[in-house]
mmCIF file of C-alpha atoms and ligand atoms in Angstrom:
data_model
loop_
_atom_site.group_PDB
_atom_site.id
_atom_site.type_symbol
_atom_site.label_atom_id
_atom_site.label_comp_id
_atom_site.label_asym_id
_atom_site.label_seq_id
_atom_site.Cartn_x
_atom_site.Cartn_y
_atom_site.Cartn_z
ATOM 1 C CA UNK A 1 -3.256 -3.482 -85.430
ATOM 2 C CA UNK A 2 -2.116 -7.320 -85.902
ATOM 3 C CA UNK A 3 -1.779 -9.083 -83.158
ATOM 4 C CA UNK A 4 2.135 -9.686 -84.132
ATOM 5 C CA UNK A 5 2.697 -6.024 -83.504
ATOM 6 C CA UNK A 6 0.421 -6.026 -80.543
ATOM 7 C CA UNK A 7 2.381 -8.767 -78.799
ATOM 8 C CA UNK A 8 5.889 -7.240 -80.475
ATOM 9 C CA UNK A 9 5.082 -3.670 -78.427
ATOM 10 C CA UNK A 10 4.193 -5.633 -75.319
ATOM 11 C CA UNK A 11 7.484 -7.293 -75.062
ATOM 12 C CA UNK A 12 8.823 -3.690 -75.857
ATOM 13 C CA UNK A 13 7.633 -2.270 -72.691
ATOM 14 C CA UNK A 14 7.955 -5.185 -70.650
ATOM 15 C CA UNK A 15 11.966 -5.150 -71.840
ATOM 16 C CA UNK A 16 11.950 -1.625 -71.438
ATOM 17 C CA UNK A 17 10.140 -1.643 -67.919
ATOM 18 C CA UNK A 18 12.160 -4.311 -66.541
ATOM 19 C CA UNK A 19 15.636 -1.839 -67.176
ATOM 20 C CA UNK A 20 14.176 1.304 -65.881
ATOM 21 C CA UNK A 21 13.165 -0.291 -62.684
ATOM 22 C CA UNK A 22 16.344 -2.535 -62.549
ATOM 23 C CA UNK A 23 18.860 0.179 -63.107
ATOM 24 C CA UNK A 24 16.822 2.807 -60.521
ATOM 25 C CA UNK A 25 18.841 3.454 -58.178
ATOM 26 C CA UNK A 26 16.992 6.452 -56.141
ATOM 27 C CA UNK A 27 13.183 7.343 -55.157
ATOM 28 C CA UNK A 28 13.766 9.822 -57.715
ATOM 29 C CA UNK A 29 14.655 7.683 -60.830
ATOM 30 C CA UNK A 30 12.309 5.069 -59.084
ATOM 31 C CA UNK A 31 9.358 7.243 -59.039
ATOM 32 C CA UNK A 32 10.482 8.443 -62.750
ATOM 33 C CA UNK A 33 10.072 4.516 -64.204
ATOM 34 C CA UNK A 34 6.689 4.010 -62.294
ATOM 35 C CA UNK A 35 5.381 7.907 -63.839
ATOM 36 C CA UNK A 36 6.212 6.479 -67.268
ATOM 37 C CA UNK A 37 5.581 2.751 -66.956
ATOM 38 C CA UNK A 38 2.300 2.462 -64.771
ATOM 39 C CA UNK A 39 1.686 6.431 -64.434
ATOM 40 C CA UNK A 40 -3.087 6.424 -64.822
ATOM 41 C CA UNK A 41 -2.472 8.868 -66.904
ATOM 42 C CA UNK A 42 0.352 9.093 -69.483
ATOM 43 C CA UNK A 43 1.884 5.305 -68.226
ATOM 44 C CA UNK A 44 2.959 3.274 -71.420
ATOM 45 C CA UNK A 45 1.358 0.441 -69.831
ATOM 46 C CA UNK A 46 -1.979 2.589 -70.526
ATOM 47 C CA UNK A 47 -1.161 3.219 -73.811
ATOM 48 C CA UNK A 48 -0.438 -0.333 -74.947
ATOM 49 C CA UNK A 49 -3.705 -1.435 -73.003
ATOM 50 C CA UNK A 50 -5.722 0.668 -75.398
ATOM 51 C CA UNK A 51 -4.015 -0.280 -78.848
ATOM 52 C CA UNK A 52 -5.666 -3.801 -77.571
ATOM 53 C CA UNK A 53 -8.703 -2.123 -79.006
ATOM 54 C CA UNK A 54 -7.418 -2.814 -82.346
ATOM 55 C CA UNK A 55 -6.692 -6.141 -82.426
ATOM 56 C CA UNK A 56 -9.153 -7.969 -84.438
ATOM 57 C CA UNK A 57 -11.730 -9.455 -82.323
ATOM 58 C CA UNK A 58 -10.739 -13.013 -82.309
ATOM 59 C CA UNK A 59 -7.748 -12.266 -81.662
ATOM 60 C CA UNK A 60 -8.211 -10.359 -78.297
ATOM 61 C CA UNK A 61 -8.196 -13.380 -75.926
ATOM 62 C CA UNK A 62 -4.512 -14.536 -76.645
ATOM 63 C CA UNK A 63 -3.533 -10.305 -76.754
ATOM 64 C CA UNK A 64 -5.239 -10.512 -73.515
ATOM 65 C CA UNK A 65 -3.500 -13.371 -71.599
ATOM 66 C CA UNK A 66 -0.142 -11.731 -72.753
ATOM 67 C CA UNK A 67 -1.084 -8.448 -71.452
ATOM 68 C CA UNK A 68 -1.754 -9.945 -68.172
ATOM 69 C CA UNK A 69 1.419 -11.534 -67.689
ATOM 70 C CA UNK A 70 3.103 -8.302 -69.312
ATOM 71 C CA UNK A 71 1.524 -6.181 -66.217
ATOM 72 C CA UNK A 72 2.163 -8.655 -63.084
ATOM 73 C CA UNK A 73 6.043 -8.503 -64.512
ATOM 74 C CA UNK A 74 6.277 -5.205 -64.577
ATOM 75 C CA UNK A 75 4.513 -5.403 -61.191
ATOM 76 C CA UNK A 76 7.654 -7.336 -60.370
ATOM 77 C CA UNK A 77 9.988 -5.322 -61.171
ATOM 78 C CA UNK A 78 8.459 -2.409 -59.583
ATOM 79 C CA UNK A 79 8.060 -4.053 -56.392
ATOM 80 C CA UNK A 80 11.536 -5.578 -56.349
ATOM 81 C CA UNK A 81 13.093 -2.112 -57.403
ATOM 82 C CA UNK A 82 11.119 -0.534 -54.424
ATOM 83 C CA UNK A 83 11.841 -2.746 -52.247
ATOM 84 C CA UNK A 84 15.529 -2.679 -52.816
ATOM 85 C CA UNK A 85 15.406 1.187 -52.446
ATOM 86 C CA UNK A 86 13.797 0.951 -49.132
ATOM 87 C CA UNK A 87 10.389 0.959 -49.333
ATOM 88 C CA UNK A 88 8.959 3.481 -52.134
ATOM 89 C CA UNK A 89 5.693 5.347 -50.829
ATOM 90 C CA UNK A 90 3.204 3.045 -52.325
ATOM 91 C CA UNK A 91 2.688 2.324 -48.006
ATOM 92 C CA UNK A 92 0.766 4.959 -47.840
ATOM 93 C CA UNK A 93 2.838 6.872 -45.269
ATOM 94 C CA UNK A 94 3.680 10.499 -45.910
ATOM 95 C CA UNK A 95 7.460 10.710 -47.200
ATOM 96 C CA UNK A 96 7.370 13.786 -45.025
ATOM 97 C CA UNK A 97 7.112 11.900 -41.866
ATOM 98 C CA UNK A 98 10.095 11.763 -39.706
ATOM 99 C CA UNK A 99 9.736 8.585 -37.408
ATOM 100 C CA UNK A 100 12.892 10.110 -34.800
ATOM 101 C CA UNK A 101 10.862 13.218 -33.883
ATOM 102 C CA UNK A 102 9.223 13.496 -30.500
ATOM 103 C CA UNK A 103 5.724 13.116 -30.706
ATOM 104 C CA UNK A 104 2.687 15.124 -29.754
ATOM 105 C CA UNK A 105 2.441 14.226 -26.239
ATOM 106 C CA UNK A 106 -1.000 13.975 -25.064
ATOM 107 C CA UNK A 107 -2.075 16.582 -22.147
ATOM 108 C CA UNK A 108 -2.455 13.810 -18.903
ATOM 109 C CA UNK A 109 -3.887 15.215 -15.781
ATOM 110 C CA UNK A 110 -2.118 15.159 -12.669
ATOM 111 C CA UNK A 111 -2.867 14.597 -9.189
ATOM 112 C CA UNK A 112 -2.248 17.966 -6.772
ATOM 113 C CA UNK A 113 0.792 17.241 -4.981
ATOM 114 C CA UNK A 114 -2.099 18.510 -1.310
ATOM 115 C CA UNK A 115 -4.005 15.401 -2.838
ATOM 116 C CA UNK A 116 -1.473 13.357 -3.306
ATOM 117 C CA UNK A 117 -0.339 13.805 0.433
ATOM 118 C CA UNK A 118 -3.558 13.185 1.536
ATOM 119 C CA UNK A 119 -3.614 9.982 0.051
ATOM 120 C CA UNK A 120 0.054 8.965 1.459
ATOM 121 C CA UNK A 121 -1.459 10.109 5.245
ATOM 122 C CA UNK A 122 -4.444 7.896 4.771
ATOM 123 C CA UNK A 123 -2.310 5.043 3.760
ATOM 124 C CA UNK A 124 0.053 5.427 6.299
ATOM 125 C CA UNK A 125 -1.945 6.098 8.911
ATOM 126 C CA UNK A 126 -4.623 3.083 7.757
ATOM 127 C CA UNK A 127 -1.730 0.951 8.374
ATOM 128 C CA UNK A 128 -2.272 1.489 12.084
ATOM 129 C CA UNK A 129 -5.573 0.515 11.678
ATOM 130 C CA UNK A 130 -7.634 4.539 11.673
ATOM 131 C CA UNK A 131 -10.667 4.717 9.131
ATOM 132 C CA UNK A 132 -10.879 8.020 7.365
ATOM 133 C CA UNK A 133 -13.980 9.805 8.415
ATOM 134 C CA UNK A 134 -15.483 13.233 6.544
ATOM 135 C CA UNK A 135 -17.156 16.290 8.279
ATOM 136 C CA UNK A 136 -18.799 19.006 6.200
ATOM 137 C CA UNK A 137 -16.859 22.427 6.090
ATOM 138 C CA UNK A 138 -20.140 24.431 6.562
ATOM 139 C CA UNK A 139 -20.384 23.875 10.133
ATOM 140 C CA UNK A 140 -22.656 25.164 13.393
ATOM 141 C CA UNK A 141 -20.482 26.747 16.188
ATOM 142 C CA UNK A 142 -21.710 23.544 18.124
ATOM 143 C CA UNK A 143 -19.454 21.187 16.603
ATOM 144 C CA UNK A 144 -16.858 23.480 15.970
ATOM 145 C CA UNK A 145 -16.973 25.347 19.498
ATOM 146 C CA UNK A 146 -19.515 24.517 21.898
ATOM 147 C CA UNK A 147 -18.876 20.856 21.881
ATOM 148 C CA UNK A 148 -14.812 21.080 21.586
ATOM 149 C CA UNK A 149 -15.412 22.785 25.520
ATOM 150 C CA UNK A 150 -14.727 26.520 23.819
ATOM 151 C CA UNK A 151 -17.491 29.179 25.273
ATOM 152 C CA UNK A 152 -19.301 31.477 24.071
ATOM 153 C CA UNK A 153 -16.617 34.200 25.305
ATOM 154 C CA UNK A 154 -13.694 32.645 23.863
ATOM 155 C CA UNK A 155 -11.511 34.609 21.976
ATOM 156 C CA UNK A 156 -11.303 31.628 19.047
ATOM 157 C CA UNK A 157 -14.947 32.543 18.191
ATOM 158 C CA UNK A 158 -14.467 36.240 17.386
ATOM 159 C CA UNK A 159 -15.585 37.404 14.196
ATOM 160 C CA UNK A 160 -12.374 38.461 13.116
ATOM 161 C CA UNK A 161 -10.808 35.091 13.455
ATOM 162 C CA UNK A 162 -13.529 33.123 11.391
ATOM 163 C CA UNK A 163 -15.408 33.335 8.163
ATOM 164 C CA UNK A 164 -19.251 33.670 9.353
ATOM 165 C CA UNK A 165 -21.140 33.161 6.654
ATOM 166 C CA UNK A 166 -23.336 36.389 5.674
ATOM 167 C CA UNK A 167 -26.605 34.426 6.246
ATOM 168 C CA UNK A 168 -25.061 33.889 9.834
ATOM 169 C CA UNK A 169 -24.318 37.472 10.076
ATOM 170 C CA UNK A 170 -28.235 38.051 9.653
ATOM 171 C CA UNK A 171 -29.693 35.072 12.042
ATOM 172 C CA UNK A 172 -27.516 36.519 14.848
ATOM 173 C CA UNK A 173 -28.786 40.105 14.108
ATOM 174 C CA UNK A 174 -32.321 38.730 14.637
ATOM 175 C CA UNK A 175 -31.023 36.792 17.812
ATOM 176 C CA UNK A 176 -31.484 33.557 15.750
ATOM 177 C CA UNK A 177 -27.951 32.017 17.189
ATOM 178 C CA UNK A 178 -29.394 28.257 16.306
ATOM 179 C CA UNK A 179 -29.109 29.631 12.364
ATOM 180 C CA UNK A 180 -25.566 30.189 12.735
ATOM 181 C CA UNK A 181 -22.911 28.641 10.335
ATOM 182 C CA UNK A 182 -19.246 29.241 9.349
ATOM 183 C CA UNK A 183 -16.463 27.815 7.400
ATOM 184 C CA UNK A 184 -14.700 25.184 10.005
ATOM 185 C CA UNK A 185 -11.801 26.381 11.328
ATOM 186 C CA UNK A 186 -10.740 23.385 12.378
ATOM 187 C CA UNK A 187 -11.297 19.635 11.716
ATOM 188 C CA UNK A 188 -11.644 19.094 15.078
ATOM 189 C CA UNK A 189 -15.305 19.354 14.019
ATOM 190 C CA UNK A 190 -15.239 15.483 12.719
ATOM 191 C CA UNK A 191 -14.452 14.046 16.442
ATOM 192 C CA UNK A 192 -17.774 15.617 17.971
ATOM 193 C CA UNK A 193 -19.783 14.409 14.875
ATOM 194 C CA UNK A 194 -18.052 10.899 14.847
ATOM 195 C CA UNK A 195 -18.503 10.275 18.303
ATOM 196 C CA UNK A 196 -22.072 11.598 18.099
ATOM 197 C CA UNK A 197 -23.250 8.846 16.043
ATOM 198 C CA UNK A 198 -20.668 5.830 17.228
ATOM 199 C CA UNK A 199 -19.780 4.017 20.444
ATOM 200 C CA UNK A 200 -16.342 3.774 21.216
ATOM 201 C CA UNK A 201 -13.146 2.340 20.393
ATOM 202 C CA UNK A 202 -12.939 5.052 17.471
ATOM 203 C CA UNK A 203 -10.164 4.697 15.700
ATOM 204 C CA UNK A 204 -10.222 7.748 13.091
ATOM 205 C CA UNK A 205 -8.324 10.255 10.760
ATOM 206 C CA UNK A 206 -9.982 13.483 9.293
ATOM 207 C CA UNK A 207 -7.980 14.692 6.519
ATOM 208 C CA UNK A 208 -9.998 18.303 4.890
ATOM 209 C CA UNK A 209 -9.858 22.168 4.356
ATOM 210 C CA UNK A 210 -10.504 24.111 7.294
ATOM 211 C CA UNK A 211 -10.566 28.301 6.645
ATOM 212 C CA UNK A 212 -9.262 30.839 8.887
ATOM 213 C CA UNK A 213 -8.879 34.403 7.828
ATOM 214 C CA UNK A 214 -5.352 34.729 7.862
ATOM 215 C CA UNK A 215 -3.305 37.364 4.868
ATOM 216 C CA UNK A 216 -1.876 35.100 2.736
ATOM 217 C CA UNK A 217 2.446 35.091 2.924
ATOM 218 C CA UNK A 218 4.898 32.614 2.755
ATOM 219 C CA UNK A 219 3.274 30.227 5.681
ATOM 220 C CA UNK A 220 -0.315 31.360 6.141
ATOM 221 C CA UNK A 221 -3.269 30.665 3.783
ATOM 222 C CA UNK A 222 -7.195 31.149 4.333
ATOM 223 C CA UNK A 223 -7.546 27.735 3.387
ATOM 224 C CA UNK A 224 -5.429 25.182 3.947
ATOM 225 C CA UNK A 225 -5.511 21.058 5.475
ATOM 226 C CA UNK A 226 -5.747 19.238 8.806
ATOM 227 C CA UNK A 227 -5.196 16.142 9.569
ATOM 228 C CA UNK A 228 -7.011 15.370 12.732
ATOM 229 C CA UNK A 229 -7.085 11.908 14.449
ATOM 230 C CA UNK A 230 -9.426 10.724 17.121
ATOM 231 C CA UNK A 231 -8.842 7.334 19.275
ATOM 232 C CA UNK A 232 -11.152 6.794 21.492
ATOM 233 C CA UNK A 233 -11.260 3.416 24.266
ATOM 234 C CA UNK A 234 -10.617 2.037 27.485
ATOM 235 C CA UNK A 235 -7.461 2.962 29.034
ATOM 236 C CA UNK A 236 -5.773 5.386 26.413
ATOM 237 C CA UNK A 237 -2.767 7.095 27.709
ATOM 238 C CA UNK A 238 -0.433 9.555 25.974
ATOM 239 C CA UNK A 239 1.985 7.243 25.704
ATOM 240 C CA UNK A 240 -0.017 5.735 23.198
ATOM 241 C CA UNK A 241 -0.482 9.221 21.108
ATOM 242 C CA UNK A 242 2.925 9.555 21.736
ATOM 243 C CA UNK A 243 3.960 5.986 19.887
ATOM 244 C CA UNK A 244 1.095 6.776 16.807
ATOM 245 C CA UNK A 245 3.104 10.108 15.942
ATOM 246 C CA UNK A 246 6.426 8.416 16.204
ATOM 247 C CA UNK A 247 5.390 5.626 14.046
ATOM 248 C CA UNK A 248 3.436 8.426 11.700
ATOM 249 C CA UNK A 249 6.271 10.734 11.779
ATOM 250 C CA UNK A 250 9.425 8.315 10.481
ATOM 251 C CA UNK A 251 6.767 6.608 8.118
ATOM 252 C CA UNK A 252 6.270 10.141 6.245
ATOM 253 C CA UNK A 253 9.758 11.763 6.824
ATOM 254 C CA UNK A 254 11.719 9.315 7.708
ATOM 255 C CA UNK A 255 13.885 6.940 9.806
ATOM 256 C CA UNK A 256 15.974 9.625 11.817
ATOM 257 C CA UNK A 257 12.599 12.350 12.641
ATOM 258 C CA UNK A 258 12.424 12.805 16.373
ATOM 259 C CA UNK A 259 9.132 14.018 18.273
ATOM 260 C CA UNK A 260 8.901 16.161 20.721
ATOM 261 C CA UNK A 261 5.778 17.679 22.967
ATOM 262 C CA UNK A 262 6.007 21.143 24.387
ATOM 263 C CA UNK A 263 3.175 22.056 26.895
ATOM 264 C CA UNK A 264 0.220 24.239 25.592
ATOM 265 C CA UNK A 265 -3.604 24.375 25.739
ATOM 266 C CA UNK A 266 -6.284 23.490 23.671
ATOM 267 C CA UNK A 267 -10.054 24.085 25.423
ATOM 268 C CA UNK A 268 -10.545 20.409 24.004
ATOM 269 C CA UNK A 269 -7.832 18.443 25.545
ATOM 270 C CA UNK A 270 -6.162 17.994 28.922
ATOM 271 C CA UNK A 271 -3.109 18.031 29.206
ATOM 272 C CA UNK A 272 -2.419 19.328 25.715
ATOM 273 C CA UNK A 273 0.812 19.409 23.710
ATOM 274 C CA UNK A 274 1.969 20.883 20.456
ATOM 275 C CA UNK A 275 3.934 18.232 18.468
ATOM 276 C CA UNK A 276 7.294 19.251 16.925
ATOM 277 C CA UNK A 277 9.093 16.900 14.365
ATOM 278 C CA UNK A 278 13.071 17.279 14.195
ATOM 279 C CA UNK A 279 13.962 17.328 11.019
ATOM 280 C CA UNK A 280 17.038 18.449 9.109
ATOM 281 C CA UNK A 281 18.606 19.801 12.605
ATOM 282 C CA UNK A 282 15.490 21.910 13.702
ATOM 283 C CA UNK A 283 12.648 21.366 15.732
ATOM 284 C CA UNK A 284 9.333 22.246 13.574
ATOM 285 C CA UNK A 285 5.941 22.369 14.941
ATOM 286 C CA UNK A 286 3.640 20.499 13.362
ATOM 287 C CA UNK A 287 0.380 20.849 15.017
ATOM 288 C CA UNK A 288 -1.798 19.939 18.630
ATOM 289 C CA UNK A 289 -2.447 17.479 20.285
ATOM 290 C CA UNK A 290 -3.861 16.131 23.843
ATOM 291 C CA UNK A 291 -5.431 13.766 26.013
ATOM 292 C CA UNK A 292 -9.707 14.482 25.185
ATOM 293 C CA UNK A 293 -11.047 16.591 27.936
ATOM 294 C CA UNK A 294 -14.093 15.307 30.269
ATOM 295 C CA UNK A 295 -16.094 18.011 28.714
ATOM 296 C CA UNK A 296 -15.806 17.004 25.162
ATOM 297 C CA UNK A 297 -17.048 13.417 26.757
ATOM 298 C CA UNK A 298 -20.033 14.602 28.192
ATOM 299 C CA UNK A 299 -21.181 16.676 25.266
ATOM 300 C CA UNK A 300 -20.910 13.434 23.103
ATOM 301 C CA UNK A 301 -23.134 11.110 25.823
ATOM 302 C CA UNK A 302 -19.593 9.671 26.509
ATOM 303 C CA UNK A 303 -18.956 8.927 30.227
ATOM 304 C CA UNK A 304 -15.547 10.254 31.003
ATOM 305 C CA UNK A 305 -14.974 7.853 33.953
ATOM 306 C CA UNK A 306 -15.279 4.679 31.483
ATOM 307 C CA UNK A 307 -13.659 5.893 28.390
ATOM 308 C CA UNK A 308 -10.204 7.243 27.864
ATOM 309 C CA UNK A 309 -8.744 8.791 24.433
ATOM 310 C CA UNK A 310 -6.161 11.405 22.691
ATOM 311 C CA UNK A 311 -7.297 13.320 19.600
ATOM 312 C CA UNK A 312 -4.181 15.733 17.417
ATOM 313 C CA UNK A 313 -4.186 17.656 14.445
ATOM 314 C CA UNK A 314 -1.365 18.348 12.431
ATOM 315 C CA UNK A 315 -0.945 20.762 9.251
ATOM 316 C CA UNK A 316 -1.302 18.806 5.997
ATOM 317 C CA UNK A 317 0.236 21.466 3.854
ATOM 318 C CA UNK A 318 3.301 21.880 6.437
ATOM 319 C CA UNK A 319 3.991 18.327 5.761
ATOM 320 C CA UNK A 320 3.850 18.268 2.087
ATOM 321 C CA UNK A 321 6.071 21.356 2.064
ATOM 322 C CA UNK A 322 8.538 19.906 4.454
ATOM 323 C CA UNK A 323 8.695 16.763 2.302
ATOM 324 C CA UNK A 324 8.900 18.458 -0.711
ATOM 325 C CA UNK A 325 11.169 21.094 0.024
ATOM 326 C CA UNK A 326 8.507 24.013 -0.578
ATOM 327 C CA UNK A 327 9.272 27.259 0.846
ATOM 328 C CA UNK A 328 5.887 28.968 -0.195
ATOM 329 C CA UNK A 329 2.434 27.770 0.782
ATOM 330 C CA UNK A 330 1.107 29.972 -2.176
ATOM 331 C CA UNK A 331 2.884 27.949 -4.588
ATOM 332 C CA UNK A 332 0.247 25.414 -4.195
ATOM 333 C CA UNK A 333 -2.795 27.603 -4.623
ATOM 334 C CA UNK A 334 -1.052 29.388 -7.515
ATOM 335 C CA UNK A 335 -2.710 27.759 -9.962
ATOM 336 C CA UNK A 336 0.569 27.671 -12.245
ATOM 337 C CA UNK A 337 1.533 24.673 -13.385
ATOM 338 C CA UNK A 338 4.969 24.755 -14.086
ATOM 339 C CA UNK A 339 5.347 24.510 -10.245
ATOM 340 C CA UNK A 340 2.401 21.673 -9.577
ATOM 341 C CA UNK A 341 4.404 19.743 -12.253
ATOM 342 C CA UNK A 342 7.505 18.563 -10.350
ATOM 343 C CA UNK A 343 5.068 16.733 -8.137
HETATM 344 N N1 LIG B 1 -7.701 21.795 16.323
HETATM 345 C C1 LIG B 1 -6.411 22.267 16.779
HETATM 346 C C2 LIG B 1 -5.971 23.418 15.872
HETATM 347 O O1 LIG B 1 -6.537 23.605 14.829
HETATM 348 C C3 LIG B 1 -5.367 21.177 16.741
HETATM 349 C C4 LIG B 1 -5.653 20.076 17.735
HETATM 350 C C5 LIG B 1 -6.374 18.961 17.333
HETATM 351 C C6 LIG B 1 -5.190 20.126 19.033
HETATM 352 C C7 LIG B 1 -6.645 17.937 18.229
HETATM 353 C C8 LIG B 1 -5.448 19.132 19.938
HETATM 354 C C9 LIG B 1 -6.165 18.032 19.544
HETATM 355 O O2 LIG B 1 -5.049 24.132 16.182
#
């Protein structure tokens, strides 16, 4: 081939390129002109680029140079077509790919709306200045009955009404009482062991699962949350408790919650109260509370003439729920998260 027809077929295709990418005028005629233009396989471009093979030999550098300015027009065009159209593929991007759809959202854990309470009552109450202090919920019956002033005899120890642990079962069987454990029933448990290794003023909140044997319905659980505080110091009165569960209570339900305290008995305080909240128009009890009894004092090494303090427990779960508006403790224990969810 002479290098006259050589460069005559170049300017062929680069004429001929230039119209079919000019005149495209959708992905579909685009992609047609790049298929026969600068297709790997069957692209003219590729054809002509082999016919350089026959140009005689010194010859080839001037067929060369006009092949290379041949391909970066027809580069040109292509790019100007494709950009006019929008883009082409060339991006690499799957033409497939719809940009508006939603997309895979990733699977985020979530914090249980019990936890998440738990963490609002330690704020709120660490605003008054009470450290949050742990027990372990495989107790002795020391710290959750002997110490808390409740006897042997007392009805809250029976079997029935606490989960004993089997090992228990077998230590009292060999008259072994010292071996005894259970499941707390209370987080009362955390003032005795507190005040067993501090001096007072105690300022502290227990916030943890305490277990009670109780059939599960719409209220009761076998497990649930206390919230128990302990302040401990010179001159403590119950006006004071009374002023920390105000200030508690409007902080976590709100500016128009009323208290009130209803006489009752707990073996560990004196006098003792149960705390209701108003809320919504009704009174709702909430938990105990009371003034610590001498007895609790002198178990600790605390000398009930110098030291004063109150202690109270309220139900963490009640106070989610009445937050929340949940009308079934189970719900939270269900496992099912299309409930935990909305929290
Ligand atoms: N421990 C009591 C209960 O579980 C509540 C309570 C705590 C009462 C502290 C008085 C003082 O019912």
């Amino acid at each position: 081939m002479s290098l006259q027809d050589f460069l005559a077929s170049l300017d062929a295709l680069q004429c001929d390129a230039q119209s079919a990418f000019d005149s495209a005028d959708d992905a579909e005629s685009f992609e047609a002109a790049r298929v026969a233009f600068t297709g790997a396989k069957k692209g003219r471009l590729k054809d002509v680029q082999k016919q350089m093979g026959a140009v005689p030999n010194e010859e080839k550098k001037t067929a060369g140079l006009k092949l290379n300015e041949v391909k970066s027009a027809i580069q040109t065009a292509l790019e100007t077509a494709q950009s006019r159209l929008g883009g082409g593929d060339d991006s690499g991007v799957d033409p497939t790919f719809d940009p508006t759809l939603p997309g895979n959202r990733p699977i985020i854990g979530h914090i249980h709306p019990i936890t998440q309470t738990i963490n609002h009552l330690m704020e709120i109450m660490g605003r008054m200045g009470f450290e949050a202090a742990e027990g372990p919920e495989v107790e002795d019956p020391w710290h959750n009955f002997v110490a808390l002033n409740i006897p042997e005899d007392h009805p809250a120890r029976d079997p029935l009404d606490n989960f004993y642990l089997a090992t228990a079962a077998a230590a009292k069987a060999d008259r072994n009482v010292e071996g005894e454990q259970l499941l707390r029933s209370q987080t009362s448990t955390v003032q005795i062991r507190i005040m067993e290794e501090r001096q007072p003023p105690i300022r502290i909140i227990s916030l943890g699962r305490v277990y009670r044997p109780d059939q599960p319905d719409a209220t009761h659980f076998p497990m649930f949350h206390q919230m128990e505080g302990l302040l401990v110091d010179k001159n403590v009165t119950m006006a004071n408790l009374k002023t920390v569960l105000r200030v508690f209570a409007t902080n976590y339900l709100g500016d128009d919650v009323e208290i009130r305290f209803r006489p009752s008995f707990f073996p560990f305080t004196e006098p003792s109260v149960e705390v209701d909240f108003l809320w919504d128009g009704t009174w709702i009890e909430f938990g105990g509370a009371g003034m610590i009894d001498p007895n609790v004092f002198k178990a600790v090494g605390y000398d009930p003439d110098e030291v004063s303090g109150f202690a109270f427990g309220l139900g963490v779960e009640r106070l989610c729920m009445r937050r929340h508006g949940i009308t079934d403790i189970r719900d939270l224990y269900s496992g099912d998260l299309r409930f935990l969810r909305q929290f």
